[in-house]
Amino acid sequence: MRWRHLFFWLCLFTDFAFGAANNYTGLISQGQGYLRQGQYHLAQDALLAARQIAVTPAQQATADGTLGLVLYRMRHFQRAEELLRKAVDSDVGEPRERARWLATLADLRAGVDATEEAGRLYAEALRLSGDDKKLKLGIRLGQARLMPAEQRLKELNSIHDDIAAIPAHEDRAALLINLAGQAKGLHETGLPLAYNSLEQARRDAVHQPRLLAEALGELARLYEDQQRTNDALSLYHQAIQAAEGINAHDLLLELEWRQGLLYQRQQQPAEALTAYQKAVDHIEAIRQDIPVEYHNGRSSFRETLAPIYMRLADLLLVDASQASGEEKTRLLRRVRDTVELIKQTELEDFLGERCSVQSARTALLDKVAANTAVIYPIILPDRLELLVSTGSEIRQYTQPVDADTLMVRSRRLADSLRNASDDVKVHAGKLYDWLIAPIEPELRGNQVQTLVIVPDGALRLIPMAALYDGKQYLVEQYALASSAGLTLFNPSPLAKGTPKTLLAAMSEPGPVVSDLPPLVMEGVIRNDERGFVAEEAARSRALPVGKADEMQMRKVRSIYIERLERDPQFRSNVKKQLSLPGVVKEVDVMSKRLPHTLLMNSTFTVDGFVQQVTREPYSVVHIASHGIFGGTADTSFIMAYDGIISIDDLDRLLRSDRFKQQPMELLTLSACQTAEGDDRAPLGLSGAALKANVRSALGSLWPVDDEAAAQFMPEFYQALLQPGMSKAQALRQAQLSLMQDKQYEHPYFWAPFILVGNWL
């Protein structure tokens, strides 16, 4: 829980003790105040507390409706819609309150192109708005968005004339800024109205700093679009001055960013760098309260704000390339600090929440152990930058390969590896030339034995072990580990002694076949329809995955469950598809080499796993069962005999008091896979480690060969038990052992295994 939340609850407890603000009315007022200030998480806390103590239907409706408004601002649209509908359907509450809920619900529905429903909701809101002119005009502005362009311009002009009758300057300014945004969207025909509205808003907001900053900023954007750069810069400067007086970080981050873009276009890099740095500082100041919206696993934060960080990093790298000595080192560390913030956000996006990543952050790694190098690729539109750390030194290597070329080559290598193609060495050789060849002299000079790579973008799709120098694969020269970032895992050595191990394995599924995610259900159905044979399962640990979209999920599930219940042959085929014959051999060999507790098949239930993990302080948990990491934590899971274990389940289990003092050393997932082609999916292994408070995780990038995995895993643990052996070195030994077997020499068999997090 963040300190502000803790502070809120402490204040709430204190108020309760003194009989002050613990009452319903006080909490509602508190939540509304936080909402106006843009402190959405605090507003949410207050309103959740209000919902708990609401007594009458009217109180419950107000709490639901106001919380719905907050969640809408936070872009949690599904939950916002649920609460707003509940508040509206209650048919209680003051009419103007209900009008606001209806208008917000209409905005929400309009946002997903449900225009007919949105129109009805706006009309009802307008009916309930009474004589509140400001509310009426706000609703009419919402209705205008649904109109054809010609009709919309006429309506906006009518609304503009009616705004003049609003007595309060502040209310007029807010409505005019809203109107100007719509008018601007009409392009040339709406520009005169947009200019006129913003000029009026500017005058009305002269004593309202926030509204003044908004009006000036929007006016600057109009001038910017018209290539009136100097006028735009002047207006941005005035807007920044207005917003600085009230610490309006949410406005300032965009104003500084836009100003930075203009400076960069005018070839003023120093001024641009300063502006971008200020923008990043403003983002970090309110990071926890920036609304985040997710589409296909990508967040609005990542899509809209990450470019600010990258522009700052780009300019810093240019300065670093021209610097030397301590100044160069300082600049390169500043670059890495900046990019680390993006990597943190990527994991937050994947997990769909921020607390786990925040709590896992440690000080940025400034010094690495002897014989270890950290390779930190930064992919820019026009080039690849490599930051290489050995000891306390950090060096910069610039490669003239653009982002698109690097992405295409990385995806080709990933496809070739997954399909065991013959052209692997061609693609692996090119990536070796870009990523390793330039730094090879430094690696040799520092007698480096272990490489820790912090991959970016499409580079996450490939195992660096498979890079090829024309004679050898990279794993033949170095032990390798991967990290999602250098502030997320504490690099301390493996605890001495034989690890206490929990082996949880499923070679044959049980009741879990009725509890599969719909995408797996669809994959199973497709395999069955094409004549699946049991020998296919004996060769690969691939989990059958379909491609149904959200609209098809319910239909797929209905068909699957019906066939499962009525067709014994189909049920038998499902179990065959999900069987993992090699797991029996894998567990048998490991059982003879490690002190362990074994949960196998019917004993590897969700409850059995929970009880065992919470009862004993295991330092290693090895799960040999199907699992998949998709584009988000919601699409990532592990199969037990009787049900699904989600990443959130692991989080709850492995963050118990038992593991707080002594975190688990290693989580191994020997039959998991990452979603094909999604460069975010490999974050799942890092996400699982972070959520579960595990120092390291071992998994695979694609479905591994069943027999190869059964041979690889015991080799890894046998090497790990050797004195002075690090996890990265043990991984290398197991991969080399597999490579030396002729039937497994292709990197398809040994390269998918990757170690993330603590490599020691």
Coordinates of C-alpha atoms in Angstrom, one line a residue, residues 43 60 122 146 148 366 432 450 463 468-469 490 497 599 633 639 673 688 701 712:
A43 CA -10.9 9.6 -4.0
Q60 CA -25.8 3.8 -1.7
Y122 CA -27.9 12.0 -22.9
L146 CA -22.8 12.1 -31.8
P148 CA -22.6 14.5 -38.2
D366 CA 25.8 0.6 -10.3
Y432 CA 25.4 -11.3 -33.0
T450 CA 28.6 -14.1 -17.4
P463 CA 17.2 -16.3 -26.3
Y468 CA 26.0 -17.2 -33.4
D469 CA 29.4 -15.8 -34.3
N490 CA 18.7 -7.8 -6.0
G497 CA 23.6 -25.7 1.2
L599 CA 3.1 -33.4 -5.4
A633 CA -1.2 -11.3 -16.2
M639 CA -2.3 -25.8 -14.6
Q673 CA 5.5 -21.3 -22.8
A688 CA 5.6 -14.1 -12.0
L701 CA 10.3 -19.0 -24.5
F712 CA 17.6 -30.8 -19.3

